[in-house]
Short mmCIF file of C-alpha atoms in Angstrom, two decimals:
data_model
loop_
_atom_site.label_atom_id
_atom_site.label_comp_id
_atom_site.label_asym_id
_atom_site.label_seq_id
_atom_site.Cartn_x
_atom_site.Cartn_y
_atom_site.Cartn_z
CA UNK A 226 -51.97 -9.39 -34.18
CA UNK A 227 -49.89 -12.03 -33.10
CA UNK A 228 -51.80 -14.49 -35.48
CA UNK A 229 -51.39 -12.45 -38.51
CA UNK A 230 -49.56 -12.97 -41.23
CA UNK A 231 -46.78 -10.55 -42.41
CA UNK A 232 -46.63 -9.26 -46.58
CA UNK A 233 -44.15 -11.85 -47.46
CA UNK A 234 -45.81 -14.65 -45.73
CA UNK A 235 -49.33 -13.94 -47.89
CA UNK A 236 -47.68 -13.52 -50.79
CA UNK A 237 -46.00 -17.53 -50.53
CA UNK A 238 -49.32 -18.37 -49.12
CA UNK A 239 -50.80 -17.29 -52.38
CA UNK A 240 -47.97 -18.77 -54.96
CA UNK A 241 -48.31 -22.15 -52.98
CA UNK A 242 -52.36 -21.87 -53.18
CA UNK A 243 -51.85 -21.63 -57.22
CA UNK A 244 -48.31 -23.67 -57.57
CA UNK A 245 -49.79 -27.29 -57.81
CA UNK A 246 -49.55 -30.34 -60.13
CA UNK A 247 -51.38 -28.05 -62.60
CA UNK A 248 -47.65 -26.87 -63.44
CA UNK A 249 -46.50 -29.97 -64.85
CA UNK A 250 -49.37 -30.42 -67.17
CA UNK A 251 -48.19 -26.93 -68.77
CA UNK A 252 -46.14 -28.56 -71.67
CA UNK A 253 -49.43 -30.76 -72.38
CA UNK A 254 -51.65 -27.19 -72.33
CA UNK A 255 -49.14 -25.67 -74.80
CA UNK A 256 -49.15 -28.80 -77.00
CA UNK A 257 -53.61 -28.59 -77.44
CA UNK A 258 -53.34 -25.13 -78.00
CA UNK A 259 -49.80 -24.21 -80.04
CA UNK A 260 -47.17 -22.21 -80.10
CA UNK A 261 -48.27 -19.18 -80.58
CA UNK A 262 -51.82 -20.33 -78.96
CA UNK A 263 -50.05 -21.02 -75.58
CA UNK A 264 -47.88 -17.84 -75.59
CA UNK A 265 -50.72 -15.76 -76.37
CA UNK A 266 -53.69 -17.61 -74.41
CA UNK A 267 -51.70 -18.44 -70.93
CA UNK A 268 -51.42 -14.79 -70.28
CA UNK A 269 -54.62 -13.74 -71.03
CA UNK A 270 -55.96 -16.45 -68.79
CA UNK A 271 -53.65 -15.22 -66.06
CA UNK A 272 -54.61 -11.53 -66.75
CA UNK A 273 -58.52 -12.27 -66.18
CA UNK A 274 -58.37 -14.64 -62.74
CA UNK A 275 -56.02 -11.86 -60.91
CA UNK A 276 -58.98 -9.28 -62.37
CA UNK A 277 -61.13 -11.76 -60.61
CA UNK A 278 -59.57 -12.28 -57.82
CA UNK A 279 -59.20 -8.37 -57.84
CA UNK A 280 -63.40 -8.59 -58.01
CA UNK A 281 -64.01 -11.01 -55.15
CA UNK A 282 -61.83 -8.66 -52.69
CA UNK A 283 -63.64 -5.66 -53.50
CA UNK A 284 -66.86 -7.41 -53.01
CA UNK A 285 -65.35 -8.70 -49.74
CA UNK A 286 -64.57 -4.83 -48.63
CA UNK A 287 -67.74 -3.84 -49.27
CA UNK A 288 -69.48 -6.57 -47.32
CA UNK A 289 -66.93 -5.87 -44.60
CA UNK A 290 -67.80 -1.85 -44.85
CA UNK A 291 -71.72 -2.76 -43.84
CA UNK A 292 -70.77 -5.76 -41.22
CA UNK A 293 -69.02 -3.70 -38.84
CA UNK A 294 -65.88 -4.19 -40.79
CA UNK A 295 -65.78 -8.14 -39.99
CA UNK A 296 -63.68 -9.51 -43.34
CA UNK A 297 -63.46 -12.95 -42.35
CA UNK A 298 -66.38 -14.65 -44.20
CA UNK A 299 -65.74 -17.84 -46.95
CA UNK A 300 -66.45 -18.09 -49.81
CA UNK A 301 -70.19 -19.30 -49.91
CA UNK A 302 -70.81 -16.77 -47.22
CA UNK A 303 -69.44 -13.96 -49.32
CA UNK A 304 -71.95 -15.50 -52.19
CA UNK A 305 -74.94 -15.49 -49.95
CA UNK A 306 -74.34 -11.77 -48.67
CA UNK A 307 -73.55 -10.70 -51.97
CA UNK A 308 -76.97 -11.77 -53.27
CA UNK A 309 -78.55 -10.58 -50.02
CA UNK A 310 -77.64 -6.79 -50.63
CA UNK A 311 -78.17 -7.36 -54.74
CA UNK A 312 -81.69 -6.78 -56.54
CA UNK A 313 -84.47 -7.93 -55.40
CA UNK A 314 -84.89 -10.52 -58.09
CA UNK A 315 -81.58 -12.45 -56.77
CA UNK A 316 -82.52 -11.83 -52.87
CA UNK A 317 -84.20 -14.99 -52.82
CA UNK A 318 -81.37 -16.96 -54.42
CA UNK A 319 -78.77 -16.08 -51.44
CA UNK A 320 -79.16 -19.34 -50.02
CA UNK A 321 -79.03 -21.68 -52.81
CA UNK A 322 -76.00 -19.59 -54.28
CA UNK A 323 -73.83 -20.35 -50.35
CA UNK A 324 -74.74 -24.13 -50.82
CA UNK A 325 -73.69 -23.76 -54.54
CA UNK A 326 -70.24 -22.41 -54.01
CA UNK A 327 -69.81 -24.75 -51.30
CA UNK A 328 -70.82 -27.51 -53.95
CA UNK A 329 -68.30 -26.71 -56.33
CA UNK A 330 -65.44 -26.36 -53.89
CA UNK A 331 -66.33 -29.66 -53.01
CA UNK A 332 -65.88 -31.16 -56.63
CA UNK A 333 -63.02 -28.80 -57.51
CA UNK A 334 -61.12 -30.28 -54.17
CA UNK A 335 -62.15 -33.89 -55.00
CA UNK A 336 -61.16 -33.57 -58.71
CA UNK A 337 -57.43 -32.17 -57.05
CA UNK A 338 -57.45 -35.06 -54.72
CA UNK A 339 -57.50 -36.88 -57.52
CA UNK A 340 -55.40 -35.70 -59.87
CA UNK A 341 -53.17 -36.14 -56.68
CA UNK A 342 -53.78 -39.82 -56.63
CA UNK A 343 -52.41 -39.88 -60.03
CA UNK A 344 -49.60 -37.69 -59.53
CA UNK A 345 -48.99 -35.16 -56.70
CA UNK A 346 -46.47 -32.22 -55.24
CA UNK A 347 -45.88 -31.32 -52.70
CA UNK A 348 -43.41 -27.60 -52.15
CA UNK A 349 -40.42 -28.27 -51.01
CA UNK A 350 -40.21 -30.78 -53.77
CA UNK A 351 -41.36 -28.24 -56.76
CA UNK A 352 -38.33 -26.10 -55.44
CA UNK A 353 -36.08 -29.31 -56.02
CA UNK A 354 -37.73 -30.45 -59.05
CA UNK A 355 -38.58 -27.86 -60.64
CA UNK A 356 -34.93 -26.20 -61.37
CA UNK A 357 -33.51 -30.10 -62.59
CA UNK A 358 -36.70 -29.94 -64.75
CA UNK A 359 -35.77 -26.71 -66.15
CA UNK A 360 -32.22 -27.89 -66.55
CA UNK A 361 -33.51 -30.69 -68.97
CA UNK A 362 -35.17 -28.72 -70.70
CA UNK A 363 -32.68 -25.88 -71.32
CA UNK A 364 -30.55 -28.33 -72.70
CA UNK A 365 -29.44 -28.49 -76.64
CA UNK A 366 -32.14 -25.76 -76.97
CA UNK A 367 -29.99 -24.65 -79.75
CA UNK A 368 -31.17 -27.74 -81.43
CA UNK A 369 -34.45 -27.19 -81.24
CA UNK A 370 -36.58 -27.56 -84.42
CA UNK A 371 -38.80 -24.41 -84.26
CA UNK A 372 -40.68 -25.13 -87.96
CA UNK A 373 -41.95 -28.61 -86.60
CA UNK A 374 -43.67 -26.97 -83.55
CA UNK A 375 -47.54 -26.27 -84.28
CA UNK A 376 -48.59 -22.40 -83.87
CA UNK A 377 -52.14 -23.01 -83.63
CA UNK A 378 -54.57 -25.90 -83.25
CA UNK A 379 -57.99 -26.64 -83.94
CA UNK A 380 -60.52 -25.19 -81.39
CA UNK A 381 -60.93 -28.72 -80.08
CA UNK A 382 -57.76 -28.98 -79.25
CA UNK A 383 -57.50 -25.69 -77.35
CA UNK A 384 -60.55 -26.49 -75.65
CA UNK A 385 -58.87 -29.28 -73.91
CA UNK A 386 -55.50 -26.52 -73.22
CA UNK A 387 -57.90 -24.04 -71.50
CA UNK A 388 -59.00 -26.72 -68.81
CA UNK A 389 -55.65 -27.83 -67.95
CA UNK A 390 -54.86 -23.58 -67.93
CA UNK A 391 -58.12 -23.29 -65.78
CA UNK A 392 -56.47 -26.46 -63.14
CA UNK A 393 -53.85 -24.20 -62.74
CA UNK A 394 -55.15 -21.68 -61.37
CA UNK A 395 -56.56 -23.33 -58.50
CA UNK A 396 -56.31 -21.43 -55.82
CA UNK A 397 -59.17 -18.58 -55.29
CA UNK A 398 -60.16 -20.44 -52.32
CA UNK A 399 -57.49 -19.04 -50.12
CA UNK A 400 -57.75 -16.03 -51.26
CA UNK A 401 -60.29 -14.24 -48.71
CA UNK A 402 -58.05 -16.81 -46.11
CA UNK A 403 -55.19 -14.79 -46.54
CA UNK A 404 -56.97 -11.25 -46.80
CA UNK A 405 -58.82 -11.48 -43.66
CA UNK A 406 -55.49 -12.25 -41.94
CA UNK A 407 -53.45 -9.83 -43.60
CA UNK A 408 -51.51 -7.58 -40.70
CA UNK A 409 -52.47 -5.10 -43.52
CA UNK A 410 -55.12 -5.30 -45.62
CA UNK A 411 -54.25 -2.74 -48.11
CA UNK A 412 -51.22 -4.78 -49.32
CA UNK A 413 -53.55 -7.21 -50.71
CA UNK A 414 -54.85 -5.15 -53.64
CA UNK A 415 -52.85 -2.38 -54.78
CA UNK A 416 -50.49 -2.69 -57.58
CA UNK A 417 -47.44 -4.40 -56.00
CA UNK A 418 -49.47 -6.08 -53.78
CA UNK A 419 -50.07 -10.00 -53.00
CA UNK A 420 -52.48 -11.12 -55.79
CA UNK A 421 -50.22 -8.77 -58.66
CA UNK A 422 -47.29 -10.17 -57.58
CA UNK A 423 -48.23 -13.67 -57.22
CA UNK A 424 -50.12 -14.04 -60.38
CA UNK A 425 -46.78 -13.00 -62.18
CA UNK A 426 -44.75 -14.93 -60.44
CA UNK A 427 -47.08 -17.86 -60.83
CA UNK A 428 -47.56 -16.69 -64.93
CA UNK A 429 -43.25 -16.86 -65.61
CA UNK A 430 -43.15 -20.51 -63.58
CA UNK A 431 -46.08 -21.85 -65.90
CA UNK A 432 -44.83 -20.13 -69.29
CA UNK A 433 -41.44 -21.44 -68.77
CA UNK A 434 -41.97 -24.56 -68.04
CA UNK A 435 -45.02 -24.86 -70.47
CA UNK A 436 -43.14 -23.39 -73.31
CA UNK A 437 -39.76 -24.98 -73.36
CA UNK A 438 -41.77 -28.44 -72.43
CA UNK A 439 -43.66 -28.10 -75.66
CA UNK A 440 -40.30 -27.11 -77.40
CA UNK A 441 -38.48 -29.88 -76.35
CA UNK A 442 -41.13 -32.60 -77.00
CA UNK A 443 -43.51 -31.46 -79.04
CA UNK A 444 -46.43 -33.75 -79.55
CA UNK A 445 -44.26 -36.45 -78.00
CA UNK A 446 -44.97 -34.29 -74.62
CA UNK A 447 -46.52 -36.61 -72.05
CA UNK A 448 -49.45 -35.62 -69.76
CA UNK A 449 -46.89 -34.73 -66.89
CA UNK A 450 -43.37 -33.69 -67.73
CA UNK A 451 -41.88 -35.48 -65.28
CA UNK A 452 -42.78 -38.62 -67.80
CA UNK A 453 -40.55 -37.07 -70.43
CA UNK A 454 -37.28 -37.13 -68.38
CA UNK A 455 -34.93 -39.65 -69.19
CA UNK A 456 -34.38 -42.77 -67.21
CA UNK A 457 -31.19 -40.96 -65.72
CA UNK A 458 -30.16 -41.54 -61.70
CA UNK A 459 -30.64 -37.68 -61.47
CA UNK A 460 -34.08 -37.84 -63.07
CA UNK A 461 -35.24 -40.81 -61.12
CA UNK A 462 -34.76 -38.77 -57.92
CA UNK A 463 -37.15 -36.11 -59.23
CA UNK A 464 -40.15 -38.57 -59.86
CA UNK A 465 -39.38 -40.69 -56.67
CA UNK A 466 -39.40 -36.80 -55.01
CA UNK A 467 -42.88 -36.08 -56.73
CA UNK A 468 -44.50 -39.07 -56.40
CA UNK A 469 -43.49 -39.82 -52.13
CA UNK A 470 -44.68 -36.22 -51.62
CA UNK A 471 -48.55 -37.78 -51.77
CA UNK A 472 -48.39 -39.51 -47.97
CA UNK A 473 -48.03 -35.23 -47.35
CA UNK A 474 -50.01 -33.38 -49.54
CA UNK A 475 -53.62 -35.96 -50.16
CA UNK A 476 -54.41 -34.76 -46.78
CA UNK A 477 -54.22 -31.59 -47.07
CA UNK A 478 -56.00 -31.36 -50.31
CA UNK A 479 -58.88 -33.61 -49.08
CA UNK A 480 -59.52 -31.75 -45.79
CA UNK A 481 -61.87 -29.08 -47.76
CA UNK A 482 -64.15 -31.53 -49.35
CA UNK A 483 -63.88 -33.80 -45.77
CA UNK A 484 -64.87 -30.45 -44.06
CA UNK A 485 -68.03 -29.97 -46.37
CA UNK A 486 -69.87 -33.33 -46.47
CA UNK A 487 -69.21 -34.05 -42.94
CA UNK A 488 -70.39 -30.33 -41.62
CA UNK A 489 -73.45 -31.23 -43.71
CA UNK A 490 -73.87 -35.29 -42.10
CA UNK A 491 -73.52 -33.88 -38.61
CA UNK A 492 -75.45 -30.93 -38.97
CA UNK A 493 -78.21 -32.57 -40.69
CA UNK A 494 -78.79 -36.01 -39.83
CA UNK A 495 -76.79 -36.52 -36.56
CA UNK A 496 -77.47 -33.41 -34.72
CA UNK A 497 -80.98 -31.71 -33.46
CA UNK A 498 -81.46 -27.99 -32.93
CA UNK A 499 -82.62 -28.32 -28.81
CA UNK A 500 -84.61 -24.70 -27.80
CA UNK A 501 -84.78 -23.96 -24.05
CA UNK A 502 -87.53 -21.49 -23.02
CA UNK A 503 -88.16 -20.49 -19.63
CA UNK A 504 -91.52 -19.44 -18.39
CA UNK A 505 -93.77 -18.54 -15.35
CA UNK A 506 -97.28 -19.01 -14.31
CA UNK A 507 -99.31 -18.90 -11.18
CA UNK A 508 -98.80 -21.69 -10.09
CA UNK A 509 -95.11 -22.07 -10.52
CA UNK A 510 -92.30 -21.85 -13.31
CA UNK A 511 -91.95 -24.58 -15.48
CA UNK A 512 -88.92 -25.70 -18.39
CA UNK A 513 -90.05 -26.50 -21.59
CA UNK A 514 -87.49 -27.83 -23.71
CA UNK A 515 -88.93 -28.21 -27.48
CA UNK A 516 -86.73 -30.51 -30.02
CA UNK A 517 -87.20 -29.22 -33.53
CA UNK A 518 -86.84 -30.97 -36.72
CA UNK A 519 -85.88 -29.14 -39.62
CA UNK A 520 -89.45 -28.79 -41.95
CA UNK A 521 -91.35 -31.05 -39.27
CA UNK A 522 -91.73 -27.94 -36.26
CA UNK A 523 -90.82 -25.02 -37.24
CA UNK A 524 -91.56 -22.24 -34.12
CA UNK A 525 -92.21 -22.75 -30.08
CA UNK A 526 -95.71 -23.63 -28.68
CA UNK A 527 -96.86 -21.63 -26.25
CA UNK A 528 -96.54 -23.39 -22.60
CA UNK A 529 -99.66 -23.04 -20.10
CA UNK A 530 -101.37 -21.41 -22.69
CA UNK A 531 -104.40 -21.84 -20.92
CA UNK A 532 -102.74 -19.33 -17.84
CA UNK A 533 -102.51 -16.49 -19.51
CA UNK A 534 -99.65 -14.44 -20.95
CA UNK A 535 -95.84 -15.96 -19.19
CA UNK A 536 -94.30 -13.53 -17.31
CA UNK A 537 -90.59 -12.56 -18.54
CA UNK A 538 -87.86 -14.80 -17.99
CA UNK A 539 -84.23 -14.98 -17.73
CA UNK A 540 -84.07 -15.51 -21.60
CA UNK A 541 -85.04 -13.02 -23.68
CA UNK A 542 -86.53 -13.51 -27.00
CA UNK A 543 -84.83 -12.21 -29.80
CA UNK A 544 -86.45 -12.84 -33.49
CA UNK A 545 -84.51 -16.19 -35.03
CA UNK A 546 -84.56 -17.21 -38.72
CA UNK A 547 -86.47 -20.06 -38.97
CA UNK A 548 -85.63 -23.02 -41.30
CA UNK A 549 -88.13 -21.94 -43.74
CA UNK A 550 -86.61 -18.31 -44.15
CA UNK A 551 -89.48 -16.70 -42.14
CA UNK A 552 -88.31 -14.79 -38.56
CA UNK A 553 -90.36 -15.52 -35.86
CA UNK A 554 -89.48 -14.53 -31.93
CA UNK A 555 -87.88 -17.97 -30.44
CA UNK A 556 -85.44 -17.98 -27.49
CA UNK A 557 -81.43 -17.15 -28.07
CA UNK A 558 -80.71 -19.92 -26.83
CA UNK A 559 -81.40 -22.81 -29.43
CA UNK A 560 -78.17 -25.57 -29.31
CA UNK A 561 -77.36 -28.54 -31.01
CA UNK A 562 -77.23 -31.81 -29.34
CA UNK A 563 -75.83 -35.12 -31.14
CA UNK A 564 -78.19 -37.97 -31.04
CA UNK A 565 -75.36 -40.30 -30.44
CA UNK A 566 -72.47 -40.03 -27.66
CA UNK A 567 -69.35 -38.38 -28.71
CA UNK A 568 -67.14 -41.46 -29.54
CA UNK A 569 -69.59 -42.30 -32.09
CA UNK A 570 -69.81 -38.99 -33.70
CA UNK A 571 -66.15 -39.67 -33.89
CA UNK A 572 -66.32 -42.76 -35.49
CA UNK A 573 -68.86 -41.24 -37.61
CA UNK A 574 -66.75 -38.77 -39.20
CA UNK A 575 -63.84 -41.46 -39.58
CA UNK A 576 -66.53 -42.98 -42.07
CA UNK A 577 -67.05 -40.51 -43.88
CA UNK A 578 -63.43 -39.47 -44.17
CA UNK A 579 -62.95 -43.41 -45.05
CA UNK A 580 -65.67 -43.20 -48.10
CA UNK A 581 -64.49 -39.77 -49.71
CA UNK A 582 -60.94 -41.75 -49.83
CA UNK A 583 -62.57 -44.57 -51.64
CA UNK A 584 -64.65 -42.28 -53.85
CA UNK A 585 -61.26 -40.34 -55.05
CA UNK A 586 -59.76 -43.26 -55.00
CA UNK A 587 -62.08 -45.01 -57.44
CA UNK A 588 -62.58 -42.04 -59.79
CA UNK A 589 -58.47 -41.92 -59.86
CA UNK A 590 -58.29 -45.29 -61.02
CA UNK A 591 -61.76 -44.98 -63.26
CA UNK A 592 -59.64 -41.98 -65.65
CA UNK A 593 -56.83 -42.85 -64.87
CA UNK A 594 -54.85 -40.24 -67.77
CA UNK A 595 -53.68 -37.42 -66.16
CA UNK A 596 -54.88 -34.52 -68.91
CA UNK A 597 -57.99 -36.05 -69.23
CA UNK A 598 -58.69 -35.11 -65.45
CA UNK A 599 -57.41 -32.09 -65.30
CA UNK A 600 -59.21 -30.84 -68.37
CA UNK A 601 -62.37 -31.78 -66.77
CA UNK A 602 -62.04 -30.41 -63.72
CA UNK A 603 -60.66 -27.09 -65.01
CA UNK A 604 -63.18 -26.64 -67.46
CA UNK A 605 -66.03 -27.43 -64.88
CA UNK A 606 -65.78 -26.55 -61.66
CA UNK A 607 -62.29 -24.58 -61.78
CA UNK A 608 -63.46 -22.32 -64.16
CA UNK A 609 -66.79 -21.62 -61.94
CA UNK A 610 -65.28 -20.73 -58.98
CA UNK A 611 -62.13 -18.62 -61.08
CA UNK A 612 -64.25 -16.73 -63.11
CA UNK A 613 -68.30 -17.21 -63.13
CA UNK A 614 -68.45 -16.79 -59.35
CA UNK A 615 -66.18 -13.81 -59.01
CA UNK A 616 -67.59 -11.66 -61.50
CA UNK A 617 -71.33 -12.95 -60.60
CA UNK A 618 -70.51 -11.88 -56.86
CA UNK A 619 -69.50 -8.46 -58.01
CA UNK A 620 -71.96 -7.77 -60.15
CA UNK A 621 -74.66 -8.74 -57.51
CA UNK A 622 -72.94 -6.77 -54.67
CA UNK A 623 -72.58 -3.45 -56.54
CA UNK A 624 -75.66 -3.33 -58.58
CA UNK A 625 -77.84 -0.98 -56.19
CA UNK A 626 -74.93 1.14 -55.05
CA UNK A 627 -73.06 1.89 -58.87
CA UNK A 628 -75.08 4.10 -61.07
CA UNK A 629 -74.87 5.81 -64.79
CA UNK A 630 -72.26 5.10 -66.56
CA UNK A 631 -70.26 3.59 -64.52
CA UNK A 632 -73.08 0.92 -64.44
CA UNK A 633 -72.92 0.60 -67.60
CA UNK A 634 -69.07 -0.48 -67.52
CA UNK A 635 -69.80 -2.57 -64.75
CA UNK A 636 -72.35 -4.65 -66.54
CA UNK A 637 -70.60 -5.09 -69.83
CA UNK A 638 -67.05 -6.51 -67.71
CA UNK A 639 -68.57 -8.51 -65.65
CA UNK A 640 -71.25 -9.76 -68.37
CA UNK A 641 -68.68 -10.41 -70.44
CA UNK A 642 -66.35 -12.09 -67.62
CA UNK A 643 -69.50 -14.32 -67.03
CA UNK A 644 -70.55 -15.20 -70.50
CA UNK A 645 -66.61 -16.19 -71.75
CA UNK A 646 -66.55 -18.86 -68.63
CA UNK A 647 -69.77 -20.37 -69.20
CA UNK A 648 -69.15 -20.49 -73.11
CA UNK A 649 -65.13 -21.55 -72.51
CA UNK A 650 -65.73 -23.93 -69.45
CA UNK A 651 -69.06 -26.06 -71.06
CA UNK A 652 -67.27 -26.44 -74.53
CA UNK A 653 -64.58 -27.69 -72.86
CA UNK A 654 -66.31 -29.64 -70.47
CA UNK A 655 -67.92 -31.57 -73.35
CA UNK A 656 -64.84 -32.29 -75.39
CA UNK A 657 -63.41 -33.39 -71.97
CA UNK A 658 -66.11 -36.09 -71.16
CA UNK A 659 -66.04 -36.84 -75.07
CA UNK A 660 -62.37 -37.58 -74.86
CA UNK A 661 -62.76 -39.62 -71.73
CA UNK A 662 -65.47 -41.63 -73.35
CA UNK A 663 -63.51 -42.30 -76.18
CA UNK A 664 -60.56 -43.11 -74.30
CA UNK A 665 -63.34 -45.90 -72.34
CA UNK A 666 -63.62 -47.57 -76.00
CA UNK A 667 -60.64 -47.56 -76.84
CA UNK A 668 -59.41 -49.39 -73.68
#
């Protein structure tokens, strides 16, 4: 238990997984979508990921329930047993939907790393910057020209406000971290519990700052809202804060996607699955050690066939999913060896670190407009993993053990979860890459 984390610790876990540089584009998100647009839509938004959210735990529970009560799995793994215990139509889908996920976590964490490049927090700053931001903004409110502010704007408009809403919430991914090391579980769920409490906390930080940014600007509200403050000595300190914070926080954000793509390159091309199977004849025991290539050899050959049957061994053989799918009996002990010696697996892996940099690095610079980015990769893959995935997940988990009506209620929720994100997310994914396009010609 020592390695657990305590109620209060999850609960900061979870408001720094969602409290990101999503906050700052807030003012922007109320500008594409209005006054009353924002006030109304930002809530409702906020309301349906912590249902989510609320979703993928209960699908986690239930997984946990049949494993032995193991609640430690990702993501992708919670997608691929999801699917495995769902109808039999989807069965066969388990394994594309684990590399899926894994897919878009990879492009939701490069699209972060770089929005980062462009302009990144870290959290002690946001506690610094944050309150002088407020401050700004609080001031001459009095003044503030209410009939010039826009309630509503045209659906184009908003669709570019839901992706930066969408960046926000960017942190599902840690939220089955946090569960599974919970000192108690229960306080994840219930209705004071970490995700309810964080999502409101979260939902006041983003209003606020989104609201009175739009107030104060208007349409003159730049993509971040740090670009708005005056060049004041005070001010200057907040941006130099925000913008020194990167050397900190890149890393972290880039150690997801780094994790992906090089588990993939090592598992893949620069290590072979090595089976070791003992047998006997009577003439002596021999070692037969059989390299396998994935879709080239898939099962053992048997060794002194010609003998007869091997006597047992010191291994026993246990049936082993082969690449293919199929089980067949192989040895438990099947390992993988590299193909090169260690200090070039190393220097491997610094590669590939070195060309994700570059390739964040060059989309940062290739749109470079803040919005523009975040709109994109809010409405495509931050929406997926907030909202498609969750309810998909649930629906696929439950289907054979909810029946009747409550079926019914299930279906409809979820189905309707499912069918907003895919209509919200690729509408705004089009007017994104439109916009970004245009911006290209204009340039």
């Amino acid at each position: 238990m020592a390695d657990k984390t305590s109620f209060v610790q999850a609960l900061m876990h979870m408001i720094k997984g969602n409290l990101g540089a999503g906050i700052l584009a807030m003012p922007a998100s109320f500008a594409h979508t209005g006054l009353v647009g924002g006030t109304l839509g930002l809530p409702v938004l906020c309301l349906i990921s912590a249902y989510c959210v609320h979703l993928l735990l209960r699908s986690s529970q239930y997984i946990a329930s049949r494993s032995k009560g193991q609640n430690n799995c990702d993501y992708a793994s919670l997608a691929k047993y999801s699917f495995d215990c769902g109808p039999e139509c989807l069965q066969g889908f388990s394994g594309f939907m684990s590399r899926f996920v894994d897919g878009i976590l990879l492009v939701t964490q490069i699209g972060v790393c770089c929005v980062y490049i462009v302009f990144v927090v870290d959290n002690i700053t946001t506690a610094v910057g944050l309150s002088l931001i407020l401050e700004y903004l609080l001031r001459d409110f009095r003044q503030i020209e209410f009939n010039k502010r826009e309630n509503l704007m045209p659906i184009k408009d908003m669709a570019l406000g839901f992706g930066s809403a969408m960046f926000a919430f960017e942190g599902i991914s840690v939220v089955l971290p946090i569960y599974s090391r919970l000192k108690n579980p229960m306080q994840m769920a219930n209705s004071f519990g970490v995700v309810n409490l964080s999502f409101i906390s979260i939902l006041i930080l983003y209003f606020v700052v989104g609201l009175f940014g739009y107030l104060k600007f208007g349409h003159h509200v730049k993509d971040s809202i740090t670009l708005n403050l005056p060049a004041e000595p005070l001010y200057d300190a907040v941006r130099a804060m925000f913008t020194t914070s990167l050397a900190l926080t890149y890393p972290l954000q880039l150690y997801v996607p780094n994790e992906i793509i090089w588990n993939y390159i090592k598992n893949n091309l620069l290590l072979t699955p090595v089976v070791e199977t003992t047998t006997s004849s009577g003439n002596g025991n021999s070692l037969a050690i059989d390299m396998i290539v994935p879709k080239i050899k898939l099962g053992l050959e048997k060794v002194d066939e010609e003998k007869g049957k091997p006597e047992k061994s010191g291994i026993a053989l246990q049936p082993v999913k082969l690449f293919d799918g199929r089980s067949s009996p192989l040895p438990a002990t099947i390992n993988q060896q590299p193909i090169q010696e260690p200090g070039e697996l190393l220097r491997h892996e610094y590669c590939c670190r070195t060309l994700i940099v570059v390739l964040t690095f060059t989309l940062a610079y290739s749109v470079p407009k803040l919005n523009l980015l975040m709109d994109l990769v809010g409405s495509m893959s931050g929406t997926t993993l907030s909202l498609t995935l969750p309810a998909t997940i649930h629906l696929a988990t439950f289907w054979n053990e909810t029946k009747g009506f409550k079926k019914v209620v299930m279906i409809f929720i979820d189905g309707l979860i499912i069918i907003f994100s895919l209509i919200a997310g690729g509408f705004g994914s089009v007017v994104s890459l439109t916009t970004i396009l245009k911006s290209f010609n204009l340039d």
